[in-house]
Amino acid sequence: MNFKNFRKNYRIADYAMFGLCTWIFIYCMLPWRFASHYDFLTEEDIFEVLVEQVTNNISLQQLPECDYSAIVGENAYTYLKHYQEKVLRNEEILPGGEYYPRDCKARFSVAIIVPYRQREEQLHIFLTYMHNYLRQQRIHYRIFLVEQNDQLPFNRAKLFNIGATIAVQNEFPCLILHDVDLLPLNSGNLYACTEKPRHMCSALDKFRFNLPYTSLFGGVVAIRSEVYNIINGMSNLYQGWGGEDDDFYERILAKQYSICRFEPKYSGYTMLRHKPETPNQNRGQLLTTSHLRFHIDGLNSLTFKENERRIHSLFTHILVEI
Ligand code: BGN
């Protein structure tokens, strides 16, 4: 090879490398690599799949039923300053973080269950925003914060089982399993249960408003209490970050249910920033054998010690050792 040829080849290699890097860059930056084409329910489908169910005291109210068509139809962007700054009209909220509209009869009673430990700043942001957000939906809700009050690794799924047990004792027919660091962005993502368990946060900013994989079932989920019971809740065995939501998804499939999602314009969420949790090194192994334990590990094997239950003005605080 003479010098001229060498120069030429070198330039070709350069171009090839440049092209390759450009493609890698585009691949990483654009969301095509995500599972963008998940199945979702469109606006017209939403009212057909919602399950109207309320607690006894609400059902006894002598009021016209609330209408939800405007909230879902408008689907306004709600992540605004005045919703984030302070709890508006806080006199409307009952002790324990409960609310129901006074001028119409709510059609949905939901328990919002939030597993928690040492995230005070986020909790403040969550409670302020969520009480403003949820009341505009005119549903009946109560926020249950389940705090892991021990030094063991964080067990998100077990805290959900505990919260679900207490919510069911309080007669709630619908459970919303909610991470404290996630906030919904649009008014129409109705905090209510659908026939099928629903993944509510399929358009999360952290994942560039898309799903990293189609079976993702973490973050915020709405599930009827009855279904949660049928699938034996979540596993109690996942200590530390990751895998418990995948296990939950498998439990749902194992009982012949499938999940649903609303279209992305309803399912937008923002994630509050925080340091990453310690991953559970054992999660892969637990997941591969999880199906063998669905019927023996869950609500029916749940043990815990409730240290205290505090009725705060914005939430019901359940402190547990697990
Ligand atoms: C997945 C995690 C989920 C988590 C999502 C989104 C696992 C299991 C690996 C065998 N699953 O990777 O728990 O919700 O990422 O962050 O780690």
mmCIF file of C-alpha atoms and ligand atoms in Angstrom:
data_model
loop_
_atom_site.group_PDB
_atom_site.id
_atom_site.type_symbol
_atom_site.label_atom_id
_atom_site.label_comp_id
_atom_site.label_asym_id
_atom_site.label_seq_id
_atom_site.Cartn_x
_atom_site.Cartn_y
_atom_site.Cartn_z
ATOM 1 C CA MET A 1 0.000 0.000 0.000
ATOM 2 C CA ASN A 2 1.483 3.331 -0.958
ATOM 3 C CA PHE A 3 1.133 6.442 1.100
ATOM 4 C CA LYS A 4 -1.725 7.905 -0.945
ATOM 5 C CA ASN A 5 -3.823 4.762 -0.550
ATOM 6 C CA PHE A 6 -3.105 4.657 3.124
ATOM 7 C CA ARG A 7 -4.387 8.231 3.493
ATOM 8 C CA LYS A 8 -7.511 7.337 1.562
ATOM 9 C CA ASN A 9 -8.217 4.214 3.622
ATOM 10 C CA TYR A 10 -7.620 6.085 6.761
ATOM 11 C CA ARG A 11 -10.185 8.700 5.756
ATOM 12 C CA ILE A 12 -12.752 6.002 4.964
ATOM 13 C CA ALA A 13 -12.208 4.428 8.360
ATOM 14 C CA ASP A 14 -12.629 7.835 9.900
ATOM 15 C CA TYR A 15 -15.938 8.398 8.180
ATOM 16 C CA ALA A 16 -17.131 4.928 9.112
ATOM 17 C CA MET A 17 -16.248 5.550 12.719
ATOM 18 C CA PHE A 18 -17.960 8.918 12.674
ATOM 19 C CA GLY A 19 -21.082 7.365 11.135
ATOM 20 C CA LEU A 20 -21.138 4.581 13.682
ATOM 21 C CA CYS A 21 -20.784 7.003 16.587
ATOM 22 C CA THR A 22 -23.584 9.150 15.191
ATOM 23 C CA TRP A 23 -25.870 6.138 15.015
ATOM 24 C CA ILE A 24 -24.989 5.039 18.533
ATOM 25 C CA PHE A 25 -25.693 8.568 19.724
ATOM 26 C CA ILE A 26 -29.079 8.683 17.972
ATOM 27 C CA TYR A 27 -29.917 5.222 19.285
ATOM 28 C CA CYS A 28 -29.209 6.306 22.827
ATOM 29 C CA MET A 29 -30.858 9.696 22.665
ATOM 30 C CA LEU A 30 -34.085 8.898 20.905
ATOM 31 C CA PRO A 31 -36.692 6.734 22.554
ATOM 32 C CA TRP A 32 -37.041 4.227 19.678
ATOM 33 C CA ARG A 33 -35.148 1.642 21.609
ATOM 34 C CA PHE A 34 -37.899 1.688 24.216
ATOM 35 C CA ALA A 35 -41.046 -0.385 24.137
ATOM 36 C CA SER A 36 -42.952 2.535 22.709
ATOM 37 C CA HIS A 37 -45.778 0.581 21.210
ATOM 38 C CA TYR A 38 -47.424 -0.826 24.243
ATOM 39 C CA ASP A 39 -51.168 -1.434 24.165
ATOM 40 C CA PHE A 40 -53.199 1.266 25.811
ATOM 41 C CA LEU A 41 -56.786 2.318 26.378
ATOM 42 C CA THR A 42 -57.791 5.512 24.630
ATOM 43 C CA GLU A 43 -60.022 8.225 26.056
ATOM 44 C CA GLU A 44 -63.196 6.587 24.720
ATOM 45 C CA ASP A 45 -62.399 3.278 26.429
ATOM 46 C CA ILE A 46 -61.667 4.693 29.867
ATOM 47 C CA PHE A 47 -65.209 4.910 31.250
ATOM 48 C CA GLU A 48 -66.004 1.390 30.102
ATOM 49 C CA VAL A 49 -63.239 -0.180 32.133
ATOM 50 C CA LEU A 50 -63.446 1.821 35.363
ATOM 51 C CA VAL A 51 -64.958 -0.031 38.290
ATOM 52 C CA GLU A 52 -67.274 2.114 40.398
ATOM 53 C CA GLN A 53 -66.979 0.997 43.998
ATOM 54 C CA VAL A 54 -67.109 2.983 47.218
ATOM 55 C CA THR A 55 -66.945 2.390 50.940
ATOM 56 C CA ASN A 56 -70.198 2.002 52.844
ATOM 57 C CA ASN A 57 -70.338 5.516 54.318
ATOM 58 C CA ILE A 58 -69.972 7.099 50.878
ATOM 59 C CA SER A 59 -72.618 4.840 49.365
ATOM 60 C CA LEU A 60 -75.094 6.060 52.000
ATOM 61 C CA GLN A 61 -74.727 9.714 50.990
ATOM 62 C CA GLN A 62 -77.908 11.290 49.631
ATOM 63 C CA LEU A 63 -76.280 13.311 46.859
ATOM 64 C CA PRO A 64 -76.181 13.275 43.068
ATOM 65 C CA GLU A 65 -73.286 11.188 41.768
ATOM 66 C CA CYS A 66 -70.109 12.990 40.738
ATOM 67 C CA ASP A 67 -69.414 13.370 37.051
ATOM 68 C CA TYR A 68 -65.912 12.586 35.844
ATOM 69 C CA SER A 69 -66.244 13.251 32.131
ATOM 70 C CA ALA A 70 -64.882 16.813 32.308
ATOM 71 C CA ILE A 71 -61.793 15.788 34.306
ATOM 72 C CA VAL A 72 -60.910 12.995 31.909
ATOM 73 C CA GLY A 73 -61.948 15.003 28.827
ATOM 74 C CA GLU A 74 -59.898 18.081 29.657
ATOM 75 C CA ASN A 75 -56.883 16.227 30.962
ATOM 76 C CA ALA A 76 -55.132 19.462 31.869
ATOM 77 C CA TYR A 77 -51.452 19.677 32.757
ATOM 78 C CA THR A 78 -51.387 19.959 36.542
ATOM 79 C CA TYR A 79 -47.721 20.016 37.509
ATOM 80 C CA LEU A 80 -47.893 23.709 38.224
ATOM 81 C CA LYS A 81 -46.413 25.945 40.870
ATOM 82 C CA HIS A 82 -49.598 26.606 42.801
ATOM 83 C CA TYR A 83 -50.152 22.843 43.206
ATOM 84 C CA GLN A 84 -46.581 22.317 44.381
ATOM 85 C CA GLU A 85 -46.224 25.210 46.795
ATOM 86 C CA LYS A 86 -48.791 24.494 49.467
ATOM 87 C CA VAL A 87 -51.884 22.471 50.251
ATOM 88 C CA LEU A 88 -54.777 24.582 49.053
ATOM 89 C CA ARG A 89 -57.987 24.744 51.131
ATOM 90 C CA ASN A 90 -56.526 22.250 53.590
ATOM 91 C CA GLU A 91 -59.616 22.457 55.785
ATOM 92 C CA GLU A 92 -61.276 20.112 53.260
ATOM 93 C CA ILE A 93 -58.970 17.253 54.218
ATOM 94 C CA LEU A 94 -60.012 14.974 57.060
ATOM 95 C CA PRO A 95 -57.544 13.738 59.728
ATOM 96 C CA GLY A 96 -55.547 10.787 58.380
ATOM 97 C CA GLY A 97 -55.335 12.341 54.896
ATOM 98 C CA GLU A 98 -58.840 11.450 53.742
ATOM 99 C CA TYR A 99 -61.079 13.363 51.394
ATOM 100 C CA TYR A 100 -64.403 13.038 49.629
ATOM 101 C CA PRO A 101 -66.322 15.712 47.727
ATOM 102 C CA ARG A 102 -69.200 17.290 49.673
ATOM 103 C CA ASP A 103 -71.398 18.396 46.819
ATOM 104 C CA CYS A 104 -71.643 15.078 44.979
ATOM 105 C CA LYS A 105 -71.325 11.404 45.766
ATOM 106 C CA ALA A 106 -67.906 10.027 44.770
ATOM 107 C CA ARG A 107 -67.989 6.902 42.589
ATOM 108 C CA PHE A 108 -64.563 5.697 43.587
ATOM 109 C CA SER A 109 -63.034 5.026 47.001
ATOM 110 C CA VAL A 110 -59.307 4.421 46.840
ATOM 111 C CA ALA A 111 -56.575 3.770 49.352
ATOM 112 C CA ILE A 112 -53.274 5.293 48.263
ATOM 113 C CA ILE A 113 -50.557 3.136 49.798
ATOM 114 C CA VAL A 114 -47.063 4.579 49.993
ATOM 115 C CA PRO A 115 -44.108 2.506 51.257
ATOM 116 C CA TYR A 116 -41.648 4.748 53.000
ATOM 117 C CA ARG A 117 -38.366 5.216 54.845
ATOM 118 C CA GLN A 118 -36.231 8.320 55.344
ATOM 119 C CA ARG A 119 -37.370 10.442 52.420
ATOM 120 C CA GLU A 120 -38.717 13.406 54.351
ATOM 121 C CA GLU A 121 -38.142 16.017 51.700
ATOM 122 C CA GLN A 122 -39.878 13.913 49.059
ATOM 123 C CA LEU A 123 -42.738 13.094 51.380
ATOM 124 C CA HIS A 124 -43.445 16.772 51.908
ATOM 125 C CA ILE A 125 -43.485 17.415 48.155
ATOM 126 C CA PHE A 126 -45.614 14.317 47.565
ATOM 127 C CA LEU A 127 -48.271 15.141 50.134
ATOM 128 C CA THR A 128 -48.587 18.770 49.098
ATOM 129 C CA TYR A 129 -48.940 18.001 45.426
ATOM 130 C CA MET A 130 -51.040 14.867 45.733
ATOM 131 C CA HIS A 131 -53.693 16.410 47.954
ATOM 132 C CA ASN A 132 -54.093 19.246 45.454
ATOM 133 C CA TYR A 133 -54.057 16.845 42.531
ATOM 134 C CA LEU A 134 -56.402 14.210 43.953
ATOM 135 C CA ARG A 135 -59.091 16.570 45.155
ATOM 136 C CA GLN A 136 -59.572 18.025 41.680
ATOM 137 C CA GLN A 137 -60.537 14.483 40.616
ATOM 138 C CA ARG A 138 -63.471 14.411 43.036
ATOM 139 C CA ILE A 139 -62.798 10.896 44.244
ATOM 140 C CA HIS A 140 -62.887 9.554 47.789
ATOM 141 C CA TYR A 141 -59.344 8.714 48.915
ATOM 142 C CA ARG A 142 -57.125 8.238 51.919
ATOM 143 C CA ILE A 143 -53.330 8.225 52.001
ATOM 144 C CA PHE A 144 -51.701 5.420 54.018
ATOM 145 C CA LEU A 145 -47.957 5.825 54.548
ATOM 146 C CA VAL A 146 -46.345 2.558 55.600
ATOM 147 C CA GLU A 147 -42.963 3.233 57.147
ATOM 148 C CA GLN A 148 -40.374 0.513 57.615
ATOM 149 C CA ASN A 149 -39.224 1.296 61.128
ATOM 150 C CA ASP A 150 -36.224 -1.056 61.361
ATOM 151 C CA GLN A 151 -32.678 -1.388 60.015
ATOM 152 C CA LEU A 152 -33.335 -4.260 57.603
ATOM 153 C CA PRO A 153 -33.029 -3.670 53.851
ATOM 154 C CA PHE A 154 -36.055 -1.826 52.444
ATOM 155 C CA ASN A 155 -38.838 -4.210 51.500
ATOM 156 C CA ARG A 156 -41.206 -2.303 49.235
ATOM 157 C CA ALA A 157 -43.468 -5.210 48.389
ATOM 158 C CA LYS A 158 -43.972 -6.280 51.981
ATOM 159 C CA LEU A 159 -44.891 -2.717 52.936
ATOM 160 C CA PHE A 160 -47.530 -2.810 50.194
ATOM 161 C CA ASN A 161 -48.914 -6.035 51.645
ATOM 162 C CA ILE A 162 -49.147 -4.392 55.055
ATOM 163 C CA GLY A 163 -50.793 -1.277 53.629
ATOM 164 C CA ALA A 164 -53.231 -3.370 51.608
ATOM 165 C CA THR A 165 -54.229 -5.384 54.674
ATOM 166 C CA ILE A 166 -54.974 -2.194 56.616
ATOM 167 C CA ALA A 167 -56.756 -0.538 53.675
ATOM 168 C CA VAL A 168 -59.006 -3.588 53.311
ATOM 169 C CA GLN A 169 -59.769 -3.481 57.047
ATOM 170 C CA ASN A 170 -60.862 0.080 56.334
ATOM 171 C CA GLU A 171 -63.138 -1.259 53.589
ATOM 172 C CA PHE A 172 -61.302 0.231 50.615
ATOM 173 C CA PRO A 173 -62.240 -1.660 47.429
ATOM 174 C CA CYS A 174 -59.404 -0.190 45.360
ATOM 175 C CA LEU A 175 -55.699 0.064 46.116
ATOM 176 C CA ILE A 176 -53.249 2.425 44.497
ATOM 177 C CA LEU A 177 -49.718 1.246 45.177
ATOM 178 C CA HIS A 178 -47.638 4.383 44.916
ATOM 179 C CA ASP A 179 -43.953 5.264 45.169
ATOM 180 C CA VAL A 180 -43.314 8.469 47.112
ATOM 181 C CA ASP A 181 -41.074 9.910 44.397
ATOM 182 C CA LEU A 182 -43.621 9.840 41.550
ATOM 183 C CA LEU A 183 -46.054 12.629 40.711
ATOM 184 C CA PRO A 184 -48.758 12.500 38.019
ATOM 185 C CA LEU A 185 -48.683 15.293 35.449
ATOM 186 C CA ASN A 186 -52.184 15.357 33.956
ATOM 187 C CA SER A 187 -55.546 15.753 35.602
ATOM 188 C CA GLY A 188 -57.256 12.951 33.703
ATOM 189 C CA ASN A 189 -55.233 10.015 35.027
ATOM 190 C CA LEU A 190 -58.125 9.048 37.256
ATOM 191 C CA TYR A 191 -56.996 7.504 40.551
ATOM 192 C CA ALA A 192 -59.486 4.686 40.342
ATOM 193 C CA CYS A 193 -59.438 0.977 39.638
ATOM 194 C CA THR A 194 -60.111 -0.645 36.320
ATOM 195 C CA GLU A 195 -61.320 -4.248 35.890
ATOM 196 C CA LYS A 196 -57.754 -5.265 35.151
ATOM 197 C CA PRO A 197 -54.816 -4.152 37.262
ATOM 198 C CA ARG A 198 -53.508 -0.933 35.761
ATOM 199 C CA HIS A 199 -49.989 0.339 35.382
ATOM 200 C CA MET A 200 -50.524 4.073 35.841
ATOM 201 C CA CYS A 201 -47.090 5.571 35.187
ATOM 202 C CA SER A 202 -46.227 4.303 31.714
ATOM 203 C CA ALA A 203 -44.977 7.717 30.545
ATOM 204 C CA LEU A 204 -42.351 8.556 33.141
ATOM 205 C CA ASP A 205 -39.894 11.399 32.487
ATOM 206 C CA LYS A 206 -37.012 9.292 33.805
ATOM 207 C CA PHE A 207 -37.590 6.861 30.937
ATOM 208 C CA ARG A 208 -38.211 9.706 28.512
ATOM 209 C CA PHE A 209 -41.966 9.207 28.767
ATOM 210 C CA ASN A 210 -41.844 5.664 27.579
ATOM 211 C CA LEU A 211 -41.525 2.128 28.858
ATOM 212 C CA PRO A 212 -38.111 0.479 29.155
ATOM 213 C CA TYR A 213 -39.873 -2.881 28.721
ATOM 214 C CA THR A 214 -43.536 -3.749 28.185
ATOM 215 C CA SER A 215 -43.995 -5.842 31.306
ATOM 216 C CA LEU A 216 -42.782 -3.070 33.620
ATOM 217 C CA PHE A 217 -45.301 -2.959 36.445
ATOM 218 C CA GLY A 218 -43.693 -0.758 39.079
ATOM 219 C CA GLY A 219 -44.008 2.825 40.257
ATOM 220 C CA VAL A 220 -47.743 3.410 40.452
ATOM 221 C CA VAL A 221 -50.295 0.625 40.084
ATOM 222 C CA ALA A 222 -54.071 0.520 40.615
ATOM 223 C CA ILE A 223 -55.508 -2.849 41.574
ATOM 224 C CA ARG A 224 -58.857 -3.878 42.998
ATOM 225 C CA SER A 225 -58.548 -5.154 46.566
ATOM 226 C CA GLU A 226 -60.318 -8.323 45.522
ATOM 227 C CA VAL A 227 -57.762 -9.041 42.798
ATOM 228 C CA TYR A 228 -54.860 -8.224 45.121
ATOM 229 C CA ASN A 229 -56.224 -10.822 47.480
ATOM 230 C CA ILE A 230 -56.724 -13.430 44.745
ATOM 231 C CA ILE A 231 -53.111 -13.154 43.583
ATOM 232 C CA ASN A 232 -51.932 -13.408 47.216
ATOM 233 C CA GLY A 233 -50.564 -9.857 47.156
ATOM 234 C CA MET A 234 -46.882 -9.336 46.527
ATOM 235 C CA SER A 235 -43.905 -11.398 47.619
ATOM 236 C CA ASN A 236 -42.474 -10.722 51.087
ATOM 237 C CA LEU A 237 -39.012 -11.910 50.096
ATOM 238 C CA TYR A 238 -37.491 -9.077 48.058
ATOM 239 C CA GLN A 239 -35.114 -7.105 50.255
ATOM 240 C CA GLY A 240 -33.488 -4.075 48.633
ATOM 241 C CA TRP A 241 -34.108 -2.591 45.202
ATOM 242 C CA GLY A 242 -35.573 -4.385 42.207
ATOM 243 C CA GLY A 243 -37.469 -7.421 41.007
ATOM 244 C CA GLU A 244 -40.492 -7.304 43.322
ATOM 245 C CA ASP A 245 -42.580 -5.528 40.692
ATOM 246 C CA ASP A 246 -41.623 -8.119 38.070
ATOM 247 C CA ASP A 247 -42.673 -10.846 40.519
ATOM 248 C CA PHE A 248 -45.980 -8.996 41.043
ATOM 249 C CA TYR A 249 -46.574 -8.913 37.300
ATOM 250 C CA GLU A 250 -45.959 -12.659 37.067
ATOM 251 C CA ARG A 251 -48.466 -13.291 39.852
ATOM 252 C CA ILE A 252 -51.106 -11.410 37.933
ATOM 253 C CA LEU A 253 -50.479 -13.461 34.789
ATOM 254 C CA ALA A 254 -50.407 -16.695 36.769
ATOM 255 C CA LYS A 255 -54.006 -16.032 37.888
ATOM 256 C CA GLN A 256 -55.059 -15.448 34.262
ATOM 257 C CA TYR A 257 -55.349 -11.692 34.607
ATOM 258 C CA SER A 258 -53.742 -9.229 32.275
ATOM 259 C CA ILE A 259 -52.841 -5.607 32.899
ATOM 260 C CA CYS A 260 -53.924 -2.399 31.230
ATOM 261 C CA ARG A 261 -52.639 1.126 30.731
ATOM 262 C CA PHE A 262 -54.132 4.445 29.690
ATOM 263 C CA GLU A 263 -52.744 6.226 26.686
ATOM 264 C CA PRO A 264 -49.498 8.135 27.269
ATOM 265 C CA LYS A 265 -51.131 11.566 27.412
ATOM 266 C CA TYR A 266 -52.845 10.414 30.644
ATOM 267 C CA SER A 267 -49.948 8.447 32.049
ATOM 268 C CA GLY A 268 -47.271 11.108 32.392
ATOM 269 C CA TYR A 269 -45.322 11.221 35.660
ATOM 270 C CA THR A 270 -42.282 12.991 36.946
ATOM 271 C CA MET A 271 -39.785 11.314 39.259
ATOM 272 C CA LEU A 272 -38.248 13.302 42.111
ATOM 273 C CA ARG A 273 -34.470 12.992 42.215
ATOM 274 C CA HIS A 274 -32.772 10.802 44.789
ATOM 275 C CA LYS A 275 -29.696 8.636 45.279
ATOM 276 C CA PRO A 276 -30.113 5.128 43.886
ATOM 277 C CA GLU A 277 -31.190 2.452 46.368
ATOM 278 C CA THR A 278 -29.025 -0.581 47.100
ATOM 279 C CA PRO A 279 -29.934 -3.290 44.576
ATOM 280 C CA ASN A 280 -30.996 -6.699 45.765
ATOM 281 C CA GLN A 281 -28.230 -9.031 44.516
ATOM 282 C CA ASN A 282 -30.551 -11.964 44.920
ATOM 283 C CA ARG A 283 -33.399 -10.646 42.783
ATOM 284 C CA GLY A 284 -32.616 -12.562 39.603
ATOM 285 C CA GLN A 285 -32.546 -15.848 41.448
ATOM 286 C CA LEU A 286 -35.745 -15.071 43.360
ATOM 287 C CA LEU A 287 -37.503 -14.196 40.133
ATOM 288 C CA THR A 288 -36.608 -17.395 38.298
ATOM 289 C CA THR A 289 -38.189 -19.525 41.008
ATOM 290 C CA SER A 290 -40.954 -17.110 42.046
ATOM 291 C CA HIS A 291 -43.786 -19.074 40.421
ATOM 292 C CA LEU A 292 -43.126 -21.923 42.844
ATOM 293 C CA ARG A 293 -43.985 -19.652 45.775
ATOM 294 C CA PHE A 294 -46.910 -17.514 44.593
ATOM 295 C CA HIS A 295 -49.353 -19.511 46.718
ATOM 296 C CA ILE A 296 -47.235 -19.636 49.887
ATOM 297 C CA ASP A 297 -45.430 -16.295 49.872
ATOM 298 C CA GLY A 298 -47.574 -13.172 50.041
ATOM 299 C CA LEU A 299 -50.631 -11.998 51.950
ATOM 300 C CA ASN A 300 -51.123 -15.455 53.405
ATOM 301 C CA SER A 301 -47.621 -15.551 54.923
ATOM 302 C CA LEU A 302 -47.434 -11.910 55.988
ATOM 303 C CA THR A 303 -46.045 -11.223 59.451
ATOM 304 C CA PHE A 304 -45.082 -7.849 60.878
ATOM 305 C CA LYS A 305 -45.185 -5.790 64.028
ATOM 306 C CA GLU A 306 -47.136 -2.556 63.992
ATOM 307 C CA ASN A 307 -45.332 -0.153 66.309
ATOM 308 C CA GLU A 308 -47.685 2.748 65.955
ATOM 309 C CA ARG A 309 -50.484 4.266 63.916
ATOM 310 C CA ARG A 310 -50.559 8.049 63.830
ATOM 311 C CA ILE A 311 -53.379 10.061 62.357
ATOM 312 C CA HIS A 312 -51.641 13.075 60.825
ATOM 313 C CA SER A 313 -53.496 15.885 59.130
ATOM 314 C CA LEU A 314 -52.344 14.813 55.655
ATOM 315 C CA PHE A 315 -51.844 11.038 55.991
ATOM 316 C CA THR A 316 -52.274 7.936 58.101
ATOM 317 C CA HIS A 317 -48.835 6.927 59.316
ATOM 318 C CA ILE A 318 -48.301 3.241 59.978
ATOM 319 C CA LEU A 319 -44.940 2.383 61.530
ATOM 320 C CA VAL A 320 -43.907 -1.243 61.218
ATOM 321 C CA GLU A 321 -41.065 -3.637 61.853
ATOM 322 C CA ILE A 322 -41.006 -6.312 59.214
HETATM 323 C C1 BGN B 1 -35.954 -3.537 36.302
HETATM 324 C C2 BGN B 1 -36.170 -4.038 37.715
HETATM 325 C C3 BGN B 1 -37.482 -3.536 38.226
HETATM 326 C C4 BGN B 1 -37.538 -2.017 38.116
HETATM 327 C C5 BGN B 1 -37.279 -1.625 36.672
HETATM 328 C C6 BGN B 1 -37.322 -0.143 36.433
HETATM 329 C C7 BGN B 1 -35.072 -6.208 38.092
HETATM 330 C C8 BGN B 1 -35.150 -7.707 37.967
HETATM 331 C C9 BGN B 1 -33.927 -8.235 37.298
HETATM 332 C C10 BGN B 1 -33.859 -9.743 37.299
HETATM 333 N N1 BGN B 1 -36.134 -5.511 37.689
HETATM 334 O O1 BGN B 1 -34.730 -3.948 35.830
HETATM 335 O O2 BGN B 1 -37.646 -3.939 39.563
HETATM 336 O O3 BGN B 1 -38.786 -1.525 38.520
HETATM 337 O O4 BGN B 1 -36.030 -2.124 36.271
HETATM 338 O O5 BGN B 1 -36.366 0.560 37.156
HETATM 339 O O6 BGN B 1 -34.078 -5.681 38.540
#
